[in-house]
PDB file of C-alpha atoms in Angstrom:
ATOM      1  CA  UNK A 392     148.223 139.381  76.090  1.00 90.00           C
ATOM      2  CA  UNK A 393     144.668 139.012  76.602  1.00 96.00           C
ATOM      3  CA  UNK A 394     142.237 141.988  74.895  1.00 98.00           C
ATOM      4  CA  UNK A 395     138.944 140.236  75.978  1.00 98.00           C
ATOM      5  CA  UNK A 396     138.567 137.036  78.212  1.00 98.00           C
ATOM      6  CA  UNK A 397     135.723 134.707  77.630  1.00 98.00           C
ATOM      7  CA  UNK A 398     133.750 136.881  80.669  1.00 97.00           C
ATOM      8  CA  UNK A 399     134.074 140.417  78.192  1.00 97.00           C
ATOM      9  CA  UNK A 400     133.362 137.914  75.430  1.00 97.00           C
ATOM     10  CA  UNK A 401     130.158 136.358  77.308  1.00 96.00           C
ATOM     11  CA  UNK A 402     129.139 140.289  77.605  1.00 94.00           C
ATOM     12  CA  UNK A 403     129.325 141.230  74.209  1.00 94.00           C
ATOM     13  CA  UNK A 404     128.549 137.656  72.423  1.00 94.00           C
ATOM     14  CA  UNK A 405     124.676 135.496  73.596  1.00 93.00           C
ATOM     15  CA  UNK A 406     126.347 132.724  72.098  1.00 94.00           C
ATOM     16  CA  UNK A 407     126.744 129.969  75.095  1.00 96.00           C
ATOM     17  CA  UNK A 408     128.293 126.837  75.387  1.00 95.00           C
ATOM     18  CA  UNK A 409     128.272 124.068  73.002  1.00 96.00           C
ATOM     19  CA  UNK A 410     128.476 127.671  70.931  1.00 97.00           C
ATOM     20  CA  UNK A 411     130.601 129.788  72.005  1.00 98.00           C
ATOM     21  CA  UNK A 412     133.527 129.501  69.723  1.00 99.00           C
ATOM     22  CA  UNK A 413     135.756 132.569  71.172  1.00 99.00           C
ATOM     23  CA  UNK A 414     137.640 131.675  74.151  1.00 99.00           C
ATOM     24  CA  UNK A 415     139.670 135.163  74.147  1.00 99.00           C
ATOM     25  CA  UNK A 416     140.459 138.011  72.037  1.00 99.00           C
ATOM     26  CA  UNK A 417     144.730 138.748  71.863  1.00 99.00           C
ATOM     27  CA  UNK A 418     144.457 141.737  69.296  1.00 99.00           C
ATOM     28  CA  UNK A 419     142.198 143.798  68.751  1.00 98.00           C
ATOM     29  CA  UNK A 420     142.052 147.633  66.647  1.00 98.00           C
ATOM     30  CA  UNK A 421     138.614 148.968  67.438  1.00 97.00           C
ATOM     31  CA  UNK A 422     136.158 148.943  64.297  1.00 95.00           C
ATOM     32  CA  UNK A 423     138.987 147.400  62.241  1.00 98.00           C
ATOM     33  CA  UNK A 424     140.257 143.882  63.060  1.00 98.00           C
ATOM     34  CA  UNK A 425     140.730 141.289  65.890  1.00 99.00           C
ATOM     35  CA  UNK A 426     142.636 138.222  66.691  1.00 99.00           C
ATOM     36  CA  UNK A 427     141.009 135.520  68.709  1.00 99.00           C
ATOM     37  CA  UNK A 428     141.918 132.291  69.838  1.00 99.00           C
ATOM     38  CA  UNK A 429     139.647 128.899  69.960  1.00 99.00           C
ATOM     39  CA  UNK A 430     141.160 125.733  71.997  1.00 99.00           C
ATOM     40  CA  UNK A 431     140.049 123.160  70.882  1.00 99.00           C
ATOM     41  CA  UNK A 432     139.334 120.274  73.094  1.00 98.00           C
ATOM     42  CA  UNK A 433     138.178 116.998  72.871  1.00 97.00           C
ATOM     43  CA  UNK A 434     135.229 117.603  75.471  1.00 96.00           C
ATOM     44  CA  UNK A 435     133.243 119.366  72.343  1.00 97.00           C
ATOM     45  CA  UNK A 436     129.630 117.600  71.470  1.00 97.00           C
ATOM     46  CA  UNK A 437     130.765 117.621  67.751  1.00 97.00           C
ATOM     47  CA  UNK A 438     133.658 115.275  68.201  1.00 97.00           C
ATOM     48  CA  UNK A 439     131.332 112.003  69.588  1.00 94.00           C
ATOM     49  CA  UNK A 440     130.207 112.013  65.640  1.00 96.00           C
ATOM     50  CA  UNK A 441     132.822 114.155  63.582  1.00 97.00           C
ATOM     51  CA  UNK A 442     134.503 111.305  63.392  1.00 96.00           C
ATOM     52  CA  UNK A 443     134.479 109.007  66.303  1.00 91.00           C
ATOM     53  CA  UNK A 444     137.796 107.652  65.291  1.00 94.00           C
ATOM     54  CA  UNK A 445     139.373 110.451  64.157  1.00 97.00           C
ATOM     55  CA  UNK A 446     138.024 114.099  65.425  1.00 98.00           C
ATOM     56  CA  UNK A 447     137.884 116.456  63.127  1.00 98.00           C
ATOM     57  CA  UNK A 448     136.516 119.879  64.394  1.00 99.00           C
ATOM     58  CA  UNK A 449     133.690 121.028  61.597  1.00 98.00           C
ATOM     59  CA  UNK A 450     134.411 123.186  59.223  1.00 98.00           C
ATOM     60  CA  UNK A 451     131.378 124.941  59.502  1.00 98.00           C
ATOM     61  CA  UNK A 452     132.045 125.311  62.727  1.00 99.00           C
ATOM     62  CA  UNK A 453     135.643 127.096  62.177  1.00 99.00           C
ATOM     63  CA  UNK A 454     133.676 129.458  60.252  1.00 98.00           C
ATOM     64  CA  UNK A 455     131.356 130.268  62.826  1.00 98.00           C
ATOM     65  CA  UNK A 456     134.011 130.786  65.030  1.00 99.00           C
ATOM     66  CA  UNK A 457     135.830 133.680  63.093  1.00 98.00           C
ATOM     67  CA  UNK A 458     132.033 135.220  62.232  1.00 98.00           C
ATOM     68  CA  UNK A 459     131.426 135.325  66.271  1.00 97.00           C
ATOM     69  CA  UNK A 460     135.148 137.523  66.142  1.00 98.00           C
ATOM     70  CA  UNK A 461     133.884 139.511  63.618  1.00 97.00           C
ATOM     71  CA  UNK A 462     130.914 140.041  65.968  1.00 95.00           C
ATOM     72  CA  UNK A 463     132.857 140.944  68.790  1.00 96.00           C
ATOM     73  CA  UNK A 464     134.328 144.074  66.622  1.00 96.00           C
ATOM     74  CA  UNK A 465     131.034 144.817  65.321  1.00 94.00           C
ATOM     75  CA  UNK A 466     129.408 144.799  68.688  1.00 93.00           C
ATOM     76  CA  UNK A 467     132.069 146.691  70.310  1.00 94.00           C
ATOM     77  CA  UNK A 468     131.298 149.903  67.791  1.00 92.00           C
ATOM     78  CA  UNK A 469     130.773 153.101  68.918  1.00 88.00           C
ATOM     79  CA  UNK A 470     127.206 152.795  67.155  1.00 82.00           C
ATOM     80  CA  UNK A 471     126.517 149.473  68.267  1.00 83.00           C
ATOM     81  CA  UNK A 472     123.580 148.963  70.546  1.00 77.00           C
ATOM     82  CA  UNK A 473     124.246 147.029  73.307  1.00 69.00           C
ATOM     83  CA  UNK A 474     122.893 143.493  73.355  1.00 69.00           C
ATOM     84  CA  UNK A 475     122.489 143.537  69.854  1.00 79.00           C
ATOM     85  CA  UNK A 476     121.818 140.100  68.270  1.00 80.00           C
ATOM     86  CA  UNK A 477     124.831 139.577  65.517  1.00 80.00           C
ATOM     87  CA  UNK A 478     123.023 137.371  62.422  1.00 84.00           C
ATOM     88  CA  UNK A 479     125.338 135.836  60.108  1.00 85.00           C
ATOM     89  CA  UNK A 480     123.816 136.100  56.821  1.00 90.00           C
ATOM     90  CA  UNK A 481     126.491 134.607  53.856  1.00 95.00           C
ATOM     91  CA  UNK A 482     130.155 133.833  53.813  1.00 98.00           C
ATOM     92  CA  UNK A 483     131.940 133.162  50.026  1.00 98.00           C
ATOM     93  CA  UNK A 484     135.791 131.599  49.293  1.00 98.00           C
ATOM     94  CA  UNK A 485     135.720 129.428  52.208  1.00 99.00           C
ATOM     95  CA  UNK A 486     138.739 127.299  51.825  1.00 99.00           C
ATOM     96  CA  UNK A 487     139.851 124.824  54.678  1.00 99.00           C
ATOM     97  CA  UNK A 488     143.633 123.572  54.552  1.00 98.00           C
ATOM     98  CA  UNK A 489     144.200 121.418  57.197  1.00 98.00           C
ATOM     99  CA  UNK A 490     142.050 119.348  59.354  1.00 98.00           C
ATOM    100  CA  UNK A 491     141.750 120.907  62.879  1.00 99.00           C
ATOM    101  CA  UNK A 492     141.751 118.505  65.924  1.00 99.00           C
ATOM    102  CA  UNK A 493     141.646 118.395  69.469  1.00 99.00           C
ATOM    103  CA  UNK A 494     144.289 119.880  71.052  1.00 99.00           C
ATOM    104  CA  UNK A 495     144.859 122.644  68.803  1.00 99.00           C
ATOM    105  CA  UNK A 496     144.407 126.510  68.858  1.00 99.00           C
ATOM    106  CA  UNK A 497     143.152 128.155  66.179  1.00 99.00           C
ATOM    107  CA  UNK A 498     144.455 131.735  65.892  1.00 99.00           C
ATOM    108  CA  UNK A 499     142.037 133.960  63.889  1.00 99.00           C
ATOM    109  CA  UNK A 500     142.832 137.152  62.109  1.00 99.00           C
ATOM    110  CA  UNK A 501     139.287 138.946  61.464  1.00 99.00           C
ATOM    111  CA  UNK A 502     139.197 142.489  59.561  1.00 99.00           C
ATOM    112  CA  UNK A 503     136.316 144.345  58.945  1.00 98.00           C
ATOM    113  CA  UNK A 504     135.784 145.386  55.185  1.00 97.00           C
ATOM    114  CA  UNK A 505     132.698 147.063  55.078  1.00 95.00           C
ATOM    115  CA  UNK A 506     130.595 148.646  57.936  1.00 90.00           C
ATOM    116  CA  UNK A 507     126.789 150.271  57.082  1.00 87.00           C
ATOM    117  CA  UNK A 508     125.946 151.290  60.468  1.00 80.00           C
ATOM    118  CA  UNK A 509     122.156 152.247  59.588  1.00 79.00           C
ATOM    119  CA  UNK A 510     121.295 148.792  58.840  1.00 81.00           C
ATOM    120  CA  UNK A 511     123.817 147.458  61.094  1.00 81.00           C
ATOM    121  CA  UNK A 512     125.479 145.360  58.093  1.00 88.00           C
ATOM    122  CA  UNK A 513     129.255 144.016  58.450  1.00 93.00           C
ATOM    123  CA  UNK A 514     131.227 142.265  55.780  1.00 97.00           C
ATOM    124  CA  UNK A 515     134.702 140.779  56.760  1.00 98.00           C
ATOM    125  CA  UNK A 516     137.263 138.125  55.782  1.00 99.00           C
ATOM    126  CA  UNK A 517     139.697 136.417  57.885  1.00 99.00           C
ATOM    127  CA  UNK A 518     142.332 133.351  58.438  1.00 99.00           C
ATOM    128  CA  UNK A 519     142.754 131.080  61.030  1.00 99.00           C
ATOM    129  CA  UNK A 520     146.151 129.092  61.755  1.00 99.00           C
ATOM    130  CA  UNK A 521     147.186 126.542  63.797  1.00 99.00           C
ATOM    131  CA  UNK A 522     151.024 126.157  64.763  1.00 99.00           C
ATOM    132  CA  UNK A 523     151.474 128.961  62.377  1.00 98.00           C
ATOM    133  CA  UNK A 524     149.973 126.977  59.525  1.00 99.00           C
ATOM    134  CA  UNK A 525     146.459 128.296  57.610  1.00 99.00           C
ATOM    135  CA  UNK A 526     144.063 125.859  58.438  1.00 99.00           C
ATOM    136  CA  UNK A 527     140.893 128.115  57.021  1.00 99.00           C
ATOM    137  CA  UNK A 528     140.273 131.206  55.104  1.00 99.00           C
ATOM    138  CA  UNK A 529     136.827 133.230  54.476  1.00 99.00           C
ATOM    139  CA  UNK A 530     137.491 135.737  51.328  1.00 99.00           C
ATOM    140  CA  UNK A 531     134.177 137.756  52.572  1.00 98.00           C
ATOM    141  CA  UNK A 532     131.253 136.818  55.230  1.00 98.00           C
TER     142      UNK A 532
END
């Protein structure tokens, strides 16, 4: 089931492609957490370099992906000002445990931690999995 499409996403998110890392939202408990899904395909800028023999989607990228879900809640707050720009400003216990290549989905689980609406600061952590193994986790960003 589909919470948010890439159009609601392309509403609430300026990120654009080759950055757009959110194809659709399939969960979603409003302020609280979100699940999202990122196909991965072979058609992605990064791949022509990272590795041209063997792609290998970033992993700097996978957290980017899972701080743009963490976005979409944030944006999608009752306080929230529309058209707000989302910064990412630090992520710590980034672990990655298994390379993530074209072809895959990434399913990321994204729940809000902390929320100080006033200065419109967010902390979350998440997981991502592909075929139902973890492939990254953020202990706070």
């Amino acid at each position: 089931e589909t919470v948010f499409d890439i159009n609601e996403i392309a509403e609430t998110l300026p990120h654009r492609y080759p950055f757009a890392l959110v194809d659709r939202v399939i969960s979603y408990i409003p302020g609280e957490k979100a699940v999202g899904v990122k196909c991965v395909t072979m058609n992605e800028p990064h791949f022509t370099g990272h590795f041209p023999n063997r792609p290998i989607m970033p992993g700097v990228l996978q957290v980017e992906a899972m701080a743009q879900l963490a976005g979409i809640i944030c944006l999608n707050l009752p306080d929230a000002e529309k058209g707000s720009v989302f910064f990412f400003a630090a992520v710590d216990g980034v672990k990655w445990k298994k390379p993530v290549t074209p072809g895959d989905k990434i399913y990321m689980e994204v729940e809000l931690t902390n929320w100080k609406a006033k200065f419109g600061i967010a902390k979350a952590k998440g997981v991502g999995y592909v075929d139902g193994q973890k492939c990254v986790e953020i202990g706070s960003m």
